[in-house]
mmCIF file of C-alpha atoms in Angstrom:
data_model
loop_
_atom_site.group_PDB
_atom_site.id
_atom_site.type_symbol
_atom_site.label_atom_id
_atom_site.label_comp_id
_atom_site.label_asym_id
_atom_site.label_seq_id
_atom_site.Cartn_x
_atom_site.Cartn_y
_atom_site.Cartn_z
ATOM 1 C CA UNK A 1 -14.763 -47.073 -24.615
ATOM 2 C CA UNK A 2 -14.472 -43.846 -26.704
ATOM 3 C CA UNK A 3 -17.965 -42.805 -25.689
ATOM 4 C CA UNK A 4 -16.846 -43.217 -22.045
ATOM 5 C CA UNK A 5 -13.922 -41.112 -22.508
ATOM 6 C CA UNK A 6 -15.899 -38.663 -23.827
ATOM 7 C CA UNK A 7 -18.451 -38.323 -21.314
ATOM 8 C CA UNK A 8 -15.978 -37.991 -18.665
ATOM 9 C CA UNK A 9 -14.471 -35.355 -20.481
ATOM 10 C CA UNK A 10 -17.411 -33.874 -20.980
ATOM 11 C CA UNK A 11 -18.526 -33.738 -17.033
ATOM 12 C CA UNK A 12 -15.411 -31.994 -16.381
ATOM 13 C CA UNK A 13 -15.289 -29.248 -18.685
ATOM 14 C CA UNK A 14 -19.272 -28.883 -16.893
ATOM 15 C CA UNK A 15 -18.401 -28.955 -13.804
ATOM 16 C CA UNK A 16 -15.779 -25.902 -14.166
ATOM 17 C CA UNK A 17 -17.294 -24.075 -16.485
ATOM 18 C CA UNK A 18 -20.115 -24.284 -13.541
ATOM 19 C CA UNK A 19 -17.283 -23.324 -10.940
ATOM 20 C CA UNK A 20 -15.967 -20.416 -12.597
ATOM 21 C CA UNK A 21 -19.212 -19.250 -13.779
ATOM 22 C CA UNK A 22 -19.870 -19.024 -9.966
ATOM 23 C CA UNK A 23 -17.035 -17.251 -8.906
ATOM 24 C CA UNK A 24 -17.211 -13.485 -8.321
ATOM 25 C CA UNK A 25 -16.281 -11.107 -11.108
ATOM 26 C CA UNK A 26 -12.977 -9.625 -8.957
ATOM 27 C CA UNK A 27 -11.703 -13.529 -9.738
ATOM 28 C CA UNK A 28 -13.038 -14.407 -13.125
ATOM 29 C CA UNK A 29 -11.022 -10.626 -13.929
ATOM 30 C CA UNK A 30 -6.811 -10.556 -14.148
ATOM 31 C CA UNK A 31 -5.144 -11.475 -10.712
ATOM 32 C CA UNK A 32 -4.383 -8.873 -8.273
ATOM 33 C CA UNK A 33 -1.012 -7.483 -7.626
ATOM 34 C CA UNK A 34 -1.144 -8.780 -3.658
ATOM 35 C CA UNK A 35 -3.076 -11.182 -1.996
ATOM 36 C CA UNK A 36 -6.521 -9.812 -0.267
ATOM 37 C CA UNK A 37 -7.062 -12.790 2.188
ATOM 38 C CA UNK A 38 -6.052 -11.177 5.432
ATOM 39 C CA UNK A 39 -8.624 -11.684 6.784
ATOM 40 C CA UNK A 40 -7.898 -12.458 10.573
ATOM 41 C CA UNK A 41 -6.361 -9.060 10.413
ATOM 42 C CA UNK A 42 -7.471 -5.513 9.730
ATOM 43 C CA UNK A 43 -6.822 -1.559 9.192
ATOM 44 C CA UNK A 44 -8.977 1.135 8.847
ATOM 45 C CA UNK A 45 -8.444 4.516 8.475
ATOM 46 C CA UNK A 46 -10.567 7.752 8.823
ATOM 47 C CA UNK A 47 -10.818 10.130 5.753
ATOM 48 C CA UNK A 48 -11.818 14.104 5.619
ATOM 49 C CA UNK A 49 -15.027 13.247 6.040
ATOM 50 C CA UNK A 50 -15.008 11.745 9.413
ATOM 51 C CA UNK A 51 -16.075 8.104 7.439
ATOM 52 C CA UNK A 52 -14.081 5.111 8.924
ATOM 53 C CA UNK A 53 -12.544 3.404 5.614
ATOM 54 C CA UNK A 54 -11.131 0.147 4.850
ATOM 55 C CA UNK A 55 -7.589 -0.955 2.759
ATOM 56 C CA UNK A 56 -8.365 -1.512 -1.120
ATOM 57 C CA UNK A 57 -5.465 -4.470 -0.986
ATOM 58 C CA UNK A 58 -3.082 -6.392 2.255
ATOM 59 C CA UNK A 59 -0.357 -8.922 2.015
ATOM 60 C CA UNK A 60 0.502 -10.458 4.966
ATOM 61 C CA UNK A 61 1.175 -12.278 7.753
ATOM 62 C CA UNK A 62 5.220 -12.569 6.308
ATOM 63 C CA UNK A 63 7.520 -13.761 7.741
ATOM 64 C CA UNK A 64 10.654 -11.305 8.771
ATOM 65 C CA UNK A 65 10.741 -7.308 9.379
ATOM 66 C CA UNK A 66 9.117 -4.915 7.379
ATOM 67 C CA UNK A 67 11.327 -1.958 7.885
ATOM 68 C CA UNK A 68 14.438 -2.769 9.002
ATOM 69 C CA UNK A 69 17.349 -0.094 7.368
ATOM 70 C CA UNK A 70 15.710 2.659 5.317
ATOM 71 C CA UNK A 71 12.354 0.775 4.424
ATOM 72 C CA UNK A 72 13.417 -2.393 3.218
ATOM 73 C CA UNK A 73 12.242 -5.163 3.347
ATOM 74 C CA UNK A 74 8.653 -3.877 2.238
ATOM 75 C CA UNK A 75 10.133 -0.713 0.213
ATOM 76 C CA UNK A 76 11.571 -3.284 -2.325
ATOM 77 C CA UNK A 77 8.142 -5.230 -2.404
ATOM 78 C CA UNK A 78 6.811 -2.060 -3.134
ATOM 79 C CA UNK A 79 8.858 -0.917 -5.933
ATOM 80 C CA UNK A 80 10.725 -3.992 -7.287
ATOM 81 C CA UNK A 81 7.711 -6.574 -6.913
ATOM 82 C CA UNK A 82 4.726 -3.960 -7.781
ATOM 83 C CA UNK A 83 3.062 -6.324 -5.129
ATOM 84 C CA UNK A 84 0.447 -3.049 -4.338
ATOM 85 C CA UNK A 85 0.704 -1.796 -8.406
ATOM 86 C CA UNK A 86 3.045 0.141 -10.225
ATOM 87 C CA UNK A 87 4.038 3.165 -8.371
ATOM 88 C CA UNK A 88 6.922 4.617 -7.119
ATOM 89 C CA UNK A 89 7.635 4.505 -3.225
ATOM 90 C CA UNK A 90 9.152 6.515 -0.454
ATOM 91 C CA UNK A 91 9.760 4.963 3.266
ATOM 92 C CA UNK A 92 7.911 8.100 5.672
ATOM 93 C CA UNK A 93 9.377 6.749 8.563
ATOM 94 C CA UNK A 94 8.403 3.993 11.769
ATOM 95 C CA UNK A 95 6.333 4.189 14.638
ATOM 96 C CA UNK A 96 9.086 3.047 16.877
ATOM 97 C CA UNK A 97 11.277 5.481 15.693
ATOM 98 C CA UNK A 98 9.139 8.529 16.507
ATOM 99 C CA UNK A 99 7.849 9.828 12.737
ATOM 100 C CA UNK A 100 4.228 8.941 13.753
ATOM 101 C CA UNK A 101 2.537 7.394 16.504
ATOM 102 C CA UNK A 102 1.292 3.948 17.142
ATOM 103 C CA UNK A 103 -0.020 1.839 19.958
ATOM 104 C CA UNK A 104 2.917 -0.520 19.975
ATOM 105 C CA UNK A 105 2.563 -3.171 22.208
ATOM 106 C CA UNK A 106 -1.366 -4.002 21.276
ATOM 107 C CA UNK A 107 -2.712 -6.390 19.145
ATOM 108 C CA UNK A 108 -5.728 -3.552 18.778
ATOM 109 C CA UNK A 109 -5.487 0.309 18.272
ATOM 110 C CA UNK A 110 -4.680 3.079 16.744
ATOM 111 C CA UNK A 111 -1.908 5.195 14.905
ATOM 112 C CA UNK A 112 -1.448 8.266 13.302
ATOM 113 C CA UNK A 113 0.306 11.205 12.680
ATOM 114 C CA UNK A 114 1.819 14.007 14.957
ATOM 115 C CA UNK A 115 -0.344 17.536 15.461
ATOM 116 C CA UNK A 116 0.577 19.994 13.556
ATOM 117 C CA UNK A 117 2.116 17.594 10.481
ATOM 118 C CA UNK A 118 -0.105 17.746 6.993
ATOM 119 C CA UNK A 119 -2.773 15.112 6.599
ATOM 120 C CA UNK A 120 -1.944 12.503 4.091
ATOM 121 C CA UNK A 121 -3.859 12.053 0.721
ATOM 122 C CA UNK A 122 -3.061 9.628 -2.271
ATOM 123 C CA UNK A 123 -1.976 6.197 -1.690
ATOM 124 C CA UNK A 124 -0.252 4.665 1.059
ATOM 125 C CA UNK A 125 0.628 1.885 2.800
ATOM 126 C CA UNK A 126 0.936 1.224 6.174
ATOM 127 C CA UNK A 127 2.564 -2.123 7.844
ATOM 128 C CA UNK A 128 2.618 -3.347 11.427
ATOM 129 C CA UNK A 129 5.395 -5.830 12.510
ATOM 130 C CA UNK A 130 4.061 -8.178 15.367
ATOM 131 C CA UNK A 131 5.749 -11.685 16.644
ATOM 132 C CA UNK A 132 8.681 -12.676 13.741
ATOM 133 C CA UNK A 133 6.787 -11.001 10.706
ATOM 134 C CA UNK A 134 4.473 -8.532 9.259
ATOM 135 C CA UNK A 135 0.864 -7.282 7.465
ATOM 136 C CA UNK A 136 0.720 -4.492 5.151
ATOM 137 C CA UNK A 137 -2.250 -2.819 3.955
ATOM 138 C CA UNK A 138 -2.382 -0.621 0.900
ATOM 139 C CA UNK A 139 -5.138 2.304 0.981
ATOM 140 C CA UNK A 140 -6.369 4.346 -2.294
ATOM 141 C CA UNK A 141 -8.809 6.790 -2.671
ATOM 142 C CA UNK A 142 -8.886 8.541 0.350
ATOM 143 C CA UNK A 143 -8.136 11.998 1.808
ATOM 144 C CA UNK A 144 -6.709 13.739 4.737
ATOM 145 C CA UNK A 145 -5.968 11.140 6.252
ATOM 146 C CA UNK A 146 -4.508 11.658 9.730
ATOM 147 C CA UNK A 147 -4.622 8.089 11.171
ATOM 148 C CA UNK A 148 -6.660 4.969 11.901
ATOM 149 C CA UNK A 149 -7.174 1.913 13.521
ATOM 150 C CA UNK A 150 -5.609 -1.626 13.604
ATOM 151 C CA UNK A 151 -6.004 -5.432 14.676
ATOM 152 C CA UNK A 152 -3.709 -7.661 14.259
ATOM 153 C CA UNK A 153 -3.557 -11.374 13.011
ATOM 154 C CA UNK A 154 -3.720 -14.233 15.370
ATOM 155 C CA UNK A 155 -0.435 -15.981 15.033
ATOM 156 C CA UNK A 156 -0.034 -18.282 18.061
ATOM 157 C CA UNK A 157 -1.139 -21.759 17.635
ATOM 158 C CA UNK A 158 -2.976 -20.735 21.649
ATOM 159 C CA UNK A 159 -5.664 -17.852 19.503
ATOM 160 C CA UNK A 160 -3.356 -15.799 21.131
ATOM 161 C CA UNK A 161 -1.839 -12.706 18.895
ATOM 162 C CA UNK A 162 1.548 -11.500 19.040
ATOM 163 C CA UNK A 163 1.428 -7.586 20.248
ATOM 164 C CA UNK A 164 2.590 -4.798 17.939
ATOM 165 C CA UNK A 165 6.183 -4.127 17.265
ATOM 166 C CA UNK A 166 6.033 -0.905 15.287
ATOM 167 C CA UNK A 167 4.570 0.262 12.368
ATOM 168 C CA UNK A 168 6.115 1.719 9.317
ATOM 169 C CA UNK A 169 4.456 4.017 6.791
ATOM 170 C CA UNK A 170 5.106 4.389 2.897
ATOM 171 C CA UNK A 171 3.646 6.783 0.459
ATOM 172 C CA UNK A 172 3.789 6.974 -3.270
ATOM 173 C CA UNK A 173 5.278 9.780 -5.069
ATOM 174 C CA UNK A 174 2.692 12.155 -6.750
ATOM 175 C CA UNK A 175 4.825 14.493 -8.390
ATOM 176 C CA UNK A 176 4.516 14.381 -12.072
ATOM 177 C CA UNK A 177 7.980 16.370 -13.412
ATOM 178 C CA UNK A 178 11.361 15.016 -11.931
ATOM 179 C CA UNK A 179 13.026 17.817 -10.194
ATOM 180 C CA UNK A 180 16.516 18.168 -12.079
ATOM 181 C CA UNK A 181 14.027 18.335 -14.704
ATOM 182 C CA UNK A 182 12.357 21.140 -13.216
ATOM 183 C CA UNK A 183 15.006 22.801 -13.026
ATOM 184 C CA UNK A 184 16.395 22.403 -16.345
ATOM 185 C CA UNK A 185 12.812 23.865 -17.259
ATOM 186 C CA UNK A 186 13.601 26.951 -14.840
ATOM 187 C CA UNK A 187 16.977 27.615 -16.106
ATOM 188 C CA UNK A 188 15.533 27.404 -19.722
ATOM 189 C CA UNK A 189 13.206 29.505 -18.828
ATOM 190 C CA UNK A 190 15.828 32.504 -17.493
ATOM 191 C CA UNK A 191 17.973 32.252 -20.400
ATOM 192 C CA UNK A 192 14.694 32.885 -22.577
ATOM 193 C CA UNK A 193 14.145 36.605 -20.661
ATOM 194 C CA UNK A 194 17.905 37.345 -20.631
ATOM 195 C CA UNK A 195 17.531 36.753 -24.487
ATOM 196 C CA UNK A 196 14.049 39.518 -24.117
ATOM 197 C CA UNK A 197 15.825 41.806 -22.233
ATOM 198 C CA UNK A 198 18.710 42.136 -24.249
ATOM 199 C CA UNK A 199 16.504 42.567 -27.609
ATOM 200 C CA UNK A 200 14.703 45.353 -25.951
ATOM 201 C CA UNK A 201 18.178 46.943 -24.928
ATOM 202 C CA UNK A 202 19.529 46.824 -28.282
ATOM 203 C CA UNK A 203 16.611 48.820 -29.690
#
């Protein structure tokens, strides 16, 4: 009976050691921060050097607005949940609300930025809200950046996809000194050559 217990035993441990030994290294390593699996979805953007380039990370579909006063709901995913890393966020505006451009009621186009505005560079994310909830899709990496592409989810039971709401765009902060910092640094920095000026004055 023992010997039977132990063979079962045994089979199992083989069989997952076999599984996991199988499974590609980006599993086997520490879970990501967001789940990659959007797979019936897609964004692409197109970098300084004319090279169409796909997002590092996505979340989505979810259920519920991604933008709806100031950035939320996917700000605080962003910066409370870490769900793309740990960086620190700023909402740069919606489609639908005339900061950038998008092809808002597609399921398949393009957005991007006005003429005239810098390119970005550095992380971002960019979300599109379609039907009663939303895909995001984090890209790293790349470089003047001035817009891409998009396809959206299917998310009718039909094959049919619901067309695009808006899209919202968030970058993370680069700067590496806080400004009232800064500017504590500046003022220190004044008082120092008052402190020059007057030692040269007294001589």
């Amino acid at each position: 009976m023992a010997a039977g217990v132990i063979m079962k035993s045994f089979s199992l441990i083989s069989v997952l050691s076999l599984i996991v030994a199988f499974l590609p290294a980006s599993v086997q390593a520490k879970p990501v921060v967001a789940d990659t699996s959007c797979t019936t979805g897609n964004a692409t953007v197109v970098d300084a050097s004319g090279v169409s380039v796909g997002f590092s990370r996505c979340i989505g579909r979810i259920s519920g607005n991604d933008a709806a006063r100031g950035g939320a709901r996917m700000l605080g995913m962003l910066n409370d949940d870490d769900v793309f890393g740990d960086l620190d966020w700023v909402f740069a505006g919606k489609s639908d609300s005339g900061d950038f451009w998008a092809d808002e009621g597609e399921d398949y186009g393009h957005w991007g930025i006005f003429a005239g505005l810098a390119p970005i560079s550095g992380p971002f994310v960019v979300s599109f809200k379609h039907g009663n909830g939303f895909s995001a899709y984090f890209f790293d990496g790349v470089t003047s950046v001035k817009g891409g592409w998009f396809s959206l989810p299917v998310t009718r039971s039909n094959g049919r996809t619901n067309a695009l709401s808006h899209a919202s765009l968030f970058l993370a902060q680069t700067t590496t000194i806080p400004e009232p910092l800064s500017l504590a640094l500046f003022g220190f920095g004044l008082m120092g050559l008052g402190v020059v000026q007057r030692r040269r004055l007294s001589r």
